[in-house]
């Protein structure tokens, strides 16, 4: 039985294991401890305009996480919800954890009065897109970034 | 001679003409006056976390606009700059107005200490992409949105 | 133990089961018997410029098929090999059947002196692309078709 | 007044100028003379299953070319028409030459009883796609090629 709940202080160690797994997927395997300390601190801050975290827990073990933030949007005075990080532990895949985490963000966005939720994924993230196509709409928008 | 400068209160009428042109491009030709009033007010507010506007002016006429906002990013403590709206008047195209506006946002992002600038565009926005490919990097990221 | 071999007359019935499964995947579930009769006849004809078929067989059961043809290419006097249809039975997936079929086409193309093999797939054929990314190169080419 | 007509022996020199321009666009600026000799010979051969060429002529000058071939297709007994090369001289762009060449291929395909015409283009061929979107359908198919 998977439960989705807010990230809590006692998740500190298990959360980092998951979040490091997520970054390893994106070829960032060796992030410094400072990075994790800073991110967790922000997720716990509960400040307006700051990131929130949700986790999936099953039998006392964290099997997934999602981070999201509300940010301004000029066309939508209520703002939009950006789902930045989504990750399910390898051993928990195929059980609906990712879908449950996304839907929990939808619920949080509804509760905040900013129901427009979006995220970005690499075109070749096939496993992710199998899920995303079922719970969201693929838009024709692609991302450009300043070369730094 | 095109000058890029901050959007100002006296641009109210000319700005709406441009911004309505932008929305018409995206098949939103009949936005209510309230929409423009609200957006302009926000652009003028100069509040932290709120949108800013820049315009291109040539011989006293506005020929382009860009709107951008800084928002939190969990991997980058300094935040990122989201360039939401970019538009050049039809009669001013091909003269570098779009590029000058994007580069002015780069400068604003540098000045704010959050140099990572990004935007999204439709895959089939060929005219826009001809420019974007010269001043930025196309990423492999595509956007998914909650179906509302 | 999967064996890849040329399609043979005695495969007529099993081949149609597989090929109908392939077309059902592309939302063509009800092709007439004539269609299958004609295609099988062509695959058996062994004429220059006509399609060839290979099948995967395991313990006397067909678990996959591939059809390919050589066609002229103006830049390559030796022609190119177009791999049109590739299908693995649902119950045989994950065992390397698709890869073995593609590699057998590579071998046939080498033997024919026309080693350039290509195929097209829908951008959202995630399961297929997981395989294709390992055995081939995704090109930046997209297909346009006359509207009929 | 642009006329579209079959490539003819007397076009040999002007055709090579155009076709070299086409290949330069695809970063192949230095093809050997043999390549052009062979391609022209094939285009003139009028053999079944071999490429055909059409050119756009205006005031005695060639301003564009297109090459196409019919090849077998297992789902379509009548075969399909592959439009391989399309090029308009830089100084002739914006006058409908490309569209007229494509439509002439459509006519040739109709006359041959194989009306399905397709081609491939790089996703970032913006100028081409502005035209293709008006005369054809963008499909969701992308091309994979064997790595050689």
XYZ file of C-alpha atoms in Angstrom:
592
model
C 0.000 0.000 0.000
C 1.626 3.201 -1.210
C 0.911 6.415 0.683
C 1.726 9.853 -0.726
C 2.513 12.408 1.943
C 4.446 15.623 2.485
C 8.200 15.327 2.823
C 9.123 15.448 6.511
C 12.266 16.129 8.537
C 12.705 12.454 9.381
C 12.949 11.612 5.657
C 16.298 13.393 5.386
C 18.460 10.328 4.736
C 16.036 8.318 2.634
C 15.160 11.418 0.605
C 18.792 11.996 -0.334
C 19.153 8.411 -1.529
C 16.203 8.900 -3.859
C 17.190 12.356 -5.031
C 20.755 11.222 -5.744
C 19.264 8.408 -7.844
C 17.259 10.959 -9.783
C 20.327 13.078 -10.498
C 22.329 10.014 -11.490
C 19.661 9.329 -14.144
C 20.475 12.764 -15.571
C 24.223 12.076 -15.522
C 24.951 14.061 -12.404
C 26.172 11.261 -10.168
C 28.506 13.179 -7.852
C 26.667 16.174 -6.482
C 28.242 17.563 -3.307
C 26.642 17.163 0.072
C 26.039 20.916 0.144
C 23.660 20.563 -2.742
C 21.471 18.094 -0.883
C 21.630 20.077 2.360
C 20.491 23.229 0.596
C 17.700 21.565 -1.350
C 16.295 19.776 1.695
C 16.385 22.932 3.721
C 14.417 24.767 1.060
C 11.868 21.963 0.784
C 11.292 22.127 4.535
C 11.087 25.930 4.714
C 7.365 26.183 3.862
C 7.910 29.661 2.494
C 5.644 31.167 -0.143
C 7.163 30.772 -3.591
C 9.511 28.032 -2.409
C 9.579 24.368 -3.422
C 7.499 21.702 -1.749
C 8.192 17.978 -1.655
C 5.982 14.914 -1.569
C 7.119 11.359 -1.078
C 5.684 7.915 -1.680
C 6.002 5.586 1.294
C 5.345 1.887 1.345
C 5.867 -0.238 4.451
C 8.033 2.431 5.986
C 10.267 2.806 2.927
C 10.390 5.811 0.614
C 9.868 4.677 -2.978
C 9.432 7.973 -4.787
C 9.582 11.758 -4.588
C 8.297 14.796 -6.368
C 9.230 18.483 -5.973
C 7.077 21.347 -7.209
C 6.847 25.089 -6.963
C 4.299 27.757 -7.828
C 5.621 30.603 -9.931
C 4.104 33.661 -11.589
C 2.698 33.476 -15.087
C 1.738 36.656 -16.877
C -1.299 35.148 -18.554
C -2.581 33.510 -15.370
C -2.811 35.786 -12.358
C -3.124 32.770 -10.058
C 0.282 31.448 -11.205
C 1.267 28.004 -12.385
C 2.693 24.925 -10.741
C 6.030 23.649 -12.052
C 6.737 20.023 -11.265
C 10.504 19.900 -11.401
C 11.716 16.551 -10.093
C 9.934 13.212 -10.222
C 11.579 9.967 -9.324
C 10.576 6.435 -8.444
C 13.086 3.990 -7.001
C 14.002 1.318 -9.499
C 12.583 -1.498 -7.364
C 9.219 0.270 -7.021
C 8.513 0.882 -10.695
C 5.431 -0.350 -12.445
C 3.242 -0.016 -9.369
C 1.735 3.387 -9.994
C 4.053 5.383 -7.727
C 4.868 7.975 -10.389
C 1.237 8.440 -11.308
C 0.233 8.790 -7.661
C 2.916 11.440 -7.118
C 1.814 13.441 -10.162
C -1.805 13.244 -9.111
C -0.880 14.412 -5.633
C 0.730 17.485 -7.190
C -2.483 18.038 -9.145
C -4.368 17.951 -5.853
C -1.929 20.391 -4.268
C -2.291 22.722 -7.243
C -6.064 22.578 -6.966
C -5.873 23.315 -3.260
C -3.634 26.315 -3.971
C -6.021 27.648 -6.612
C -3.371 27.331 -9.332
C -4.423 24.180 -11.160
C -2.165 24.567 -14.209
C 0.648 22.059 -13.665
C 3.455 21.499 -16.149
C 6.835 19.845 -16.397
C 9.537 19.207 -18.929
C 11.145 15.961 -19.893
C 13.714 14.857 -22.401
C 12.193 13.751 -25.668
C 13.903 10.374 -25.273
C 12.712 9.701 -21.711
C 10.584 6.869 -23.024
C 9.745 5.277 -19.697
C 8.654 8.586 -18.252
C 6.645 9.535 -21.304
C 4.699 6.254 -21.228
C 3.323 7.518 -17.936
C 3.051 11.199 -18.863
C 0.974 10.440 -21.965
C -1.589 8.819 -19.702
C -1.879 11.570 -17.103
C -1.113 14.751 -19.040
C -0.963 16.313 -22.477
C 2.138 16.459 -24.532
C 2.363 20.023 -25.780
C 4.175 21.166 -28.943
C 6.461 23.344 -26.818
C 10.184 22.719 -26.717
C 12.701 24.392 -24.459
C 15.486 26.739 -25.473
C 18.180 27.716 -22.978
C 20.811 30.368 -23.016
C 24.195 28.771 -23.635
C 26.268 29.372 -20.514
C 18.424 52.922 -34.391
C 16.655 50.499 -32.061
C 16.899 51.102 -28.337
C 15.975 48.472 -25.752
C 14.703 49.935 -22.496
C 12.470 49.101 -19.572
C 8.740 49.233 -20.159
C 7.383 52.523 -18.799
C 3.988 53.896 -17.791
C 3.737 56.021 -20.948
C 3.993 52.851 -23.101
C 0.561 51.692 -21.923
C -1.275 52.062 -25.253
C 1.531 51.034 -27.599
C 2.399 48.080 -25.367
C -1.145 46.720 -25.587
C -1.064 46.911 -29.370
C 2.067 44.807 -29.433
C 0.953 42.369 -26.773
C -2.397 41.844 -28.494
C -0.460 41.072 -31.681
C 1.539 38.499 -29.788
C -1.565 36.784 -28.462
C -3.200 36.849 -31.880
C -0.201 34.863 -33.155
C -1.104 32.194 -30.595
C -4.777 32.195 -31.636
C -6.007 34.289 -28.756
C -7.256 37.309 -30.672
C -9.978 38.556 -28.318
C -8.538 38.850 -24.843
C -10.574 41.143 -22.581
C -9.356 44.562 -21.538
C -9.055 43.271 -17.984
C -6.346 40.916 -19.096
C -4.194 43.735 -20.446
C -4.883 45.969 -17.466
C -3.806 43.263 -15.066
C -0.682 42.319 -16.980
C 0.502 45.904 -17.372
C -0.056 46.607 -13.726
C 2.055 43.609 -12.767
C 4.832 44.599 -15.184
C 4.962 48.047 -13.583
C 4.853 46.805 -9.991
C 8.607 46.205 -9.645
C 7.967 43.613 -6.982
C 10.397 40.791 -6.283
C 9.289 37.637 -8.067
C 7.050 39.572 -10.432
C 7.367 39.984 -14.204
C 9.450 42.693 -15.830
C 9.052 44.091 -19.315
C 11.465 45.482 -21.868
C 10.553 47.179 -25.116
C 12.314 48.024 -28.347
C 11.847 51.605 -29.446
C 12.797 53.076 -32.788
C 12.082 56.682 -33.688
C 9.539 56.963 -30.914
C 7.657 53.833 -31.939
C 7.555 50.556 -30.008
C 8.570 47.696 -32.289
C 8.951 44.814 -29.836
C 8.493 43.595 -26.301
C 9.728 40.909 -23.978
C 8.483 39.841 -20.539
C 10.524 37.807 -18.085
C 10.433 36.653 -14.503
C 12.849 35.060 -12.062
C 11.561 31.961 -10.344
C 13.018 29.417 -7.935
C 14.820 26.344 -9.216
C 15.729 23.576 -6.808
C 19.051 22.815 -8.462
C 20.090 26.479 -8.680
C 19.795 28.441 -5.455
C 20.067 31.723 -7.392
C 16.931 30.889 -9.401
C 16.353 30.995 -13.140
C 14.996 33.550 -15.561
C 11.944 32.543 -17.579
C 11.424 34.569 -20.739
C 7.711 34.189 -21.326
C 6.631 36.556 -24.088
C 8.671 37.810 -27.026
C 7.194 39.725 -29.903
C 8.361 41.924 -32.736
C 5.911 43.980 -34.773
C 5.510 42.583 -38.255
C 6.860 45.726 -39.918
C 10.010 45.644 -37.766
C 11.077 42.078 -38.456
C 14.443 41.156 -39.866
C 16.227 44.028 -38.185
C 17.527 42.305 -35.099
C 14.821 43.478 -32.701
C 14.112 39.989 -31.354
C 17.765 39.254 -30.836
C 18.325 42.579 -29.080
C 15.401 41.886 -26.741
C 16.669 38.403 -25.863
C 20.159 39.738 -25.259
C 18.763 42.458 -23.015
C 17.101 39.739 -20.933
C 20.468 37.976 -20.755
C 21.954 41.192 -19.425
C 19.160 41.578 -16.880
C 19.689 37.985 -15.757
C 23.409 38.596 -15.357
C 22.730 41.727 -13.376
C 20.368 39.787 -11.100
C 22.932 37.035 -10.538
C 20.647 34.421 -12.138
C 22.142 33.990 -15.589
C 20.227 30.848 -16.584
C 17.567 32.056 -19.034
C 15.116 29.747 -20.763
C 11.928 29.868 -22.776
C 9.589 27.554 -24.589
C 8.361 27.743 -28.123
C 6.191 25.619 -30.345
C 8.173 23.113 -32.375
C 6.693 24.596 -35.559
C 7.507 28.236 -34.771
C 9.992 28.235 -37.623
C 10.564 31.985 -37.796
C 11.212 32.189 -34.091
C 13.490 29.168 -34.072
C 15.652 30.594 -36.844
C 16.541 33.287 -34.332
C 16.624 31.104 -31.225
C 19.089 28.673 -32.806
C 21.515 31.556 -33.199
C 21.278 32.974 -29.682
C 20.489 29.936 -27.533
C 20.607 26.169 -27.354
C 17.754 23.965 -28.308
C 17.415 21.462 -25.495
C 15.894 17.975 -25.792
C 13.222 18.967 -23.274
C 9.557 18.986 -24.233
C 6.689 20.267 -22.160
C 3.864 18.242 -20.679
C 0.839 19.969 -19.187
C -1.976 18.747 -17.041
C -5.143 18.497 -19.126
C -7.580 21.007 -17.673
C 16.842 -20.585 -28.569
C 15.636 -18.110 -31.173
C 16.576 -18.748 -34.804
C 16.230 -16.094 -37.494
C 15.565 -17.529 -40.934
C 13.959 -16.639 -44.235
C 10.187 -16.664 -44.376
C 9.023 -19.924 -45.983
C 5.848 -21.203 -47.602
C 4.947 -23.313 -44.573
C 4.868 -20.169 -42.407
C 1.760 -18.912 -44.196
C -0.677 -19.225 -41.301
C 1.646 -18.264 -38.469
C 2.999 -15.339 -40.474
C -0.485 -13.897 -40.937
C -1.138 -14.070 -37.203
C 1.980 -12.063 -36.542
C 1.470 -9.587 -39.361
C -2.135 -8.971 -38.320
C -0.830 -8.237 -34.819
C 1.566 -5.712 -36.284
C -1.178 -3.928 -38.192
C -3.450 -3.946 -35.155
C -0.694 -2.033 -33.312
C -1.019 0.654 -35.994
C -4.811 0.741 -35.689
C -5.533 -1.318 -38.766
C -7.204 -4.295 -37.112
C -9.440 -5.479 -39.928
C -7.391 -5.834 -43.075
C -9.022 -8.080 -45.691
C -7.704 -11.536 -46.479
C -6.691 -10.258 -49.916
C -4.185 -7.972 -48.299
C -2.413 -10.834 -46.564
C -2.573 -13.072 -49.636
C -0.981 -10.398 -51.779
C 1.742 -9.516 -49.288
C 2.731 -13.136 -48.682
C 2.858 -13.827 -52.372
C 5.198 -10.902 -52.892
C 7.429 -11.957 -50.019
C 7.757 -15.406 -51.557
C 8.395 -14.170 -55.100
C 12.142 -13.694 -54.732
C 12.102 -11.080 -57.443
C 14.690 -8.319 -57.670
C 13.352 -5.128 -56.141
C 10.650 -6.990 -54.210
C 10.236 -7.400 -50.454
C 11.897 -10.163 -48.481
C 10.789 -11.553 -45.126
C 12.630 -13.002 -42.176
C 11.069 -14.649 -39.165
C 12.161 -15.530 -35.662
C 11.390 -19.090 -34.659
C 11.625 -20.583 -31.221
C 10.662 -24.172 -30.475
C 8.710 -24.399 -33.696
C 6.739 -21.206 -33.035
C 7.101 -17.928 -34.947
C 7.737 -15.102 -32.501
C 8.657 -12.242 -34.830
C 8.916 -11.014 -38.392
C 10.654 -8.368 -40.420
C 10.110 -7.276 -44.035
C 12.631 -5.297 -46.054
C 13.270 -4.166 -49.581
C 16.144 -2.632 -51.509
C 15.292 0.486 -53.439
C 17.247 2.980 -55.523
C 18.852 6.005 -53.929
C 20.273 8.738 -56.094
C 23.229 9.416 -53.837
C 24.106 5.723 -53.431
C 24.379 3.764 -56.659
C 24.197 0.494 -54.725
C 20.767 1.413 -53.333
C 19.492 1.323 -49.791
C 17.618 -1.176 -47.675
C 14.267 -0.090 -46.258
C 13.116 -2.088 -43.271
C 9.367 -1.607 -43.389
C 7.715 -3.930 -40.889
C 9.116 -5.234 -37.617
C 7.059 -7.098 -35.088
C 7.593 -9.321 -32.091
C 4.757 -11.309 -30.577
C 3.727 -9.899 -27.238
C 4.669 -13.052 -25.354
C 8.174 -13.071 -26.849
C 9.178 -9.525 -25.967
C 12.225 -8.686 -23.923
C 14.236 -11.627 -25.251
C 16.140 -9.948 -28.033
C 13.909 -11.049 -30.902
C 13.563 -7.553 -32.349
C 17.271 -6.904 -32.155
C 18.062 -10.252 -33.780
C 15.660 -9.483 -36.631
C 17.171 -6.042 -37.245
C 20.679 -7.475 -37.176
C 19.655 -10.161 -39.646
C 18.500 -7.415 -42.007
C 21.882 -5.715 -41.523
C 23.520 -8.995 -42.564
C 21.261 -9.307 -45.602
C 22.082 -5.727 -46.596
C 25.790 -6.431 -46.267
C 25.433 -9.562 -48.368
C 23.588 -7.560 -51.027
C 26.276 -4.880 -51.089
C 23.799 -2.214 -49.954
C 24.618 -1.801 -46.279
C 22.637 1.390 -45.657
C 19.533 0.255 -43.758
C 16.856 2.626 -42.527
C 13.335 2.597 -41.170
C 10.759 4.992 -39.838
C 8.873 4.855 -36.596
C 6.381 7.038 -34.830
C 8.004 9.500 -32.466
C 5.906 8.061 -29.613
C 6.760 4.401 -30.234
C 8.647 4.349 -26.974
C 9.069 0.591 -26.695
C 10.413 0.357 -30.218
C 12.730 3.309 -29.796
C 14.283 1.831 -26.649
C 15.560 -0.891 -28.954
C 16.301 1.287 -31.974
C 18.485 3.651 -29.952
C 20.700 0.698 -29.105
C 21.101 -0.719 -32.610
C 20.819 2.329 -34.872
C 21.095 6.094 -35.021
C 18.180 8.371 -34.626
C 18.432 10.875 -37.446
C 16.966 14.407 -37.446
C 14.790 13.484 -40.416
C 11.019 13.563 -40.161
C 8.552 12.356 -42.758
C 6.127 14.455 -44.746
C 3.391 12.790 -46.798
C 1.060 14.081 -49.429
C -2.425 14.422 -47.983
C -4.605 11.967 -49.871
C 6.720 32.679 -65.765
C 8.036 29.440 -64.261
C 7.602 26.245 -66.255
C 8.048 22.796 -64.728
C 9.256 20.205 -67.212
C 11.178 16.946 -67.376
C 14.920 17.142 -66.990
C 16.545 16.973 -70.442
C 19.992 16.221 -71.816
C 20.694 19.875 -72.562
C 20.235 20.711 -68.844
C 23.423 18.846 -67.947
C 25.506 21.868 -66.902
C 22.780 23.943 -65.294
C 21.437 20.879 -63.462
C 24.806 20.210 -61.854
C 25.027 23.782 -60.616
C 21.687 23.385 -58.894
C 22.335 19.907 -57.559
C 25.725 20.954 -56.162
C 23.938 23.805 -54.412
C 21.528 21.317 -52.878
C 24.335 19.131 -51.574
C 26.201 22.151 -50.230
C 23.092 22.896 -48.144
C 23.523 19.443 -46.579
C 27.224 20.020 -45.914
C 28.490 17.999 -48.824
C 30.189 20.775 -50.801
C 32.857 18.769 -52.616
C 31.238 15.825 -54.318
C 33.358 14.393 -57.133
C 32.459 14.826 -60.773
C 31.779 11.089 -60.960
C 28.895 11.525 -58.566
C 27.172 14.037 -60.807
C 27.894 12.041 -63.965
C 26.371 8.933 -62.462
C 23.294 10.674 -61.093
C 22.547 12.483 -64.339
C 22.933 9.323 -66.332
C 20.436 7.561 -64.077
C 17.960 10.425 -64.293
C 18.112 10.253 -68.081
C 17.830 6.459 -68.307
C 14.031 6.327 -68.163
C 14.206 2.824 -66.720
C 11.419 1.399 -64.577
C 12.278 1.766 -60.907
C 14.884 4.431 -61.609
C 14.859 8.096 -60.588
C 13.213 10.807 -62.645
C 13.995 14.511 -62.591
C 11.928 17.636 -63.090
C 13.231 21.166 -63.375
C 11.791 24.647 -63.048
C 12.733 26.943 -65.903
C 12.199 30.656 -66.081
C 13.374 32.760 -69.029
C 15.725 30.024 -70.119
C 17.319 29.614 -66.680
C 16.912 26.607 -64.381
C 15.746 27.771 -60.975
C 14.874 24.495 -59.287
C 14.977 20.711 -59.452
C 13.289 17.703 -57.945
C 14.177 14.004 -58.168
C 11.765 11.203 -57.366
C 11.474 7.456 -57.661
C 8.746 4.863 -57.284
C 9.567 1.995 -54.990
C 7.683 -1.017 -53.664
C 5.661 -0.794 -50.490
C 4.287 -3.936 -48.920
C 1.015 -2.347 -47.843
C 0.413 -0.679 -51.216
C 0.705 -2.963 -54.230
C 0.929 0.069 -56.538
C 4.061 1.291 -54.748
C 4.898 4.716 -53.405
C 6.690 7.754 -54.732
C 9.741 8.946 -52.814
C 10.688 12.548 -53.441
C 14.362 12.568 -52.590
C 15.877 15.876 -53.643
C 14.203 19.266 -53.848
C 16.077 22.476 -54.409
C 15.356 26.028 -55.465
C 18.150 28.400 -56.411
C 18.652 31.049 -53.773
C 17.749 33.897 -56.134
C 14.475 32.222 -57.119
C 13.069 31.649 -53.639
C 9.725 32.959 -52.525
C 8.150 32.678 -55.956
C 6.453 29.324 -55.636
C 9.112 27.251 -57.405
C 9.347 24.646 -54.644
C 5.592 24.284 -54.424
C 5.293 23.935 -58.207
C 7.946 21.211 -58.234
C 6.240 19.248 -55.452
C 2.894 19.545 -57.177
C 4.431 18.334 -60.423
C 5.633 15.239 -58.582
C 2.101 14.767 -57.273
C 0.876 14.882 -60.868
C 3.511 12.387 -61.976
C 2.530 10.075 -59.128
C -1.117 10.321 -60.097
C -0.245 9.557 -63.709
C 1.739 6.518 -62.591
C -1.134 5.245 -60.458
C 0.956 5.497 -57.284
C -0.342 8.690 -55.682
C 1.272 8.256 -52.263
C 4.203 10.688 -52.244
C 6.491 11.172 -49.279
C 9.814 12.745 -48.397
C 12.002 13.316 -45.391
C 13.479 16.531 -44.119
C 15.551 17.559 -41.172
C 13.455 18.711 -38.254
C 15.305 22.054 -38.320
C 14.834 22.753 -42.030
C 12.582 25.658 -41.146
C 12.431 27.251 -44.582
C 11.534 23.968 -46.213
C 8.961 23.083 -43.595
C 7.162 26.412 -44.028
C 6.405 25.172 -47.524
C 5.855 21.502 -46.680
C 3.264 22.325 -44.027
C 1.205 24.007 -46.723
C 1.351 21.241 -49.349
C 1.652 18.060 -47.304
C 1.103 16.510 -43.896
C 3.751 16.278 -41.292
C 3.635 12.718 -40.021
C 4.787 11.549 -36.584
C 7.380 9.298 -38.239
C 11.062 9.818 -37.626
C 13.917 8.065 -39.369
C 16.394 5.644 -37.844
C 19.493 4.599 -39.774
C 21.996 1.866 -39.237
C 25.241 3.368 -37.987
C 27.852 2.685 -40.653
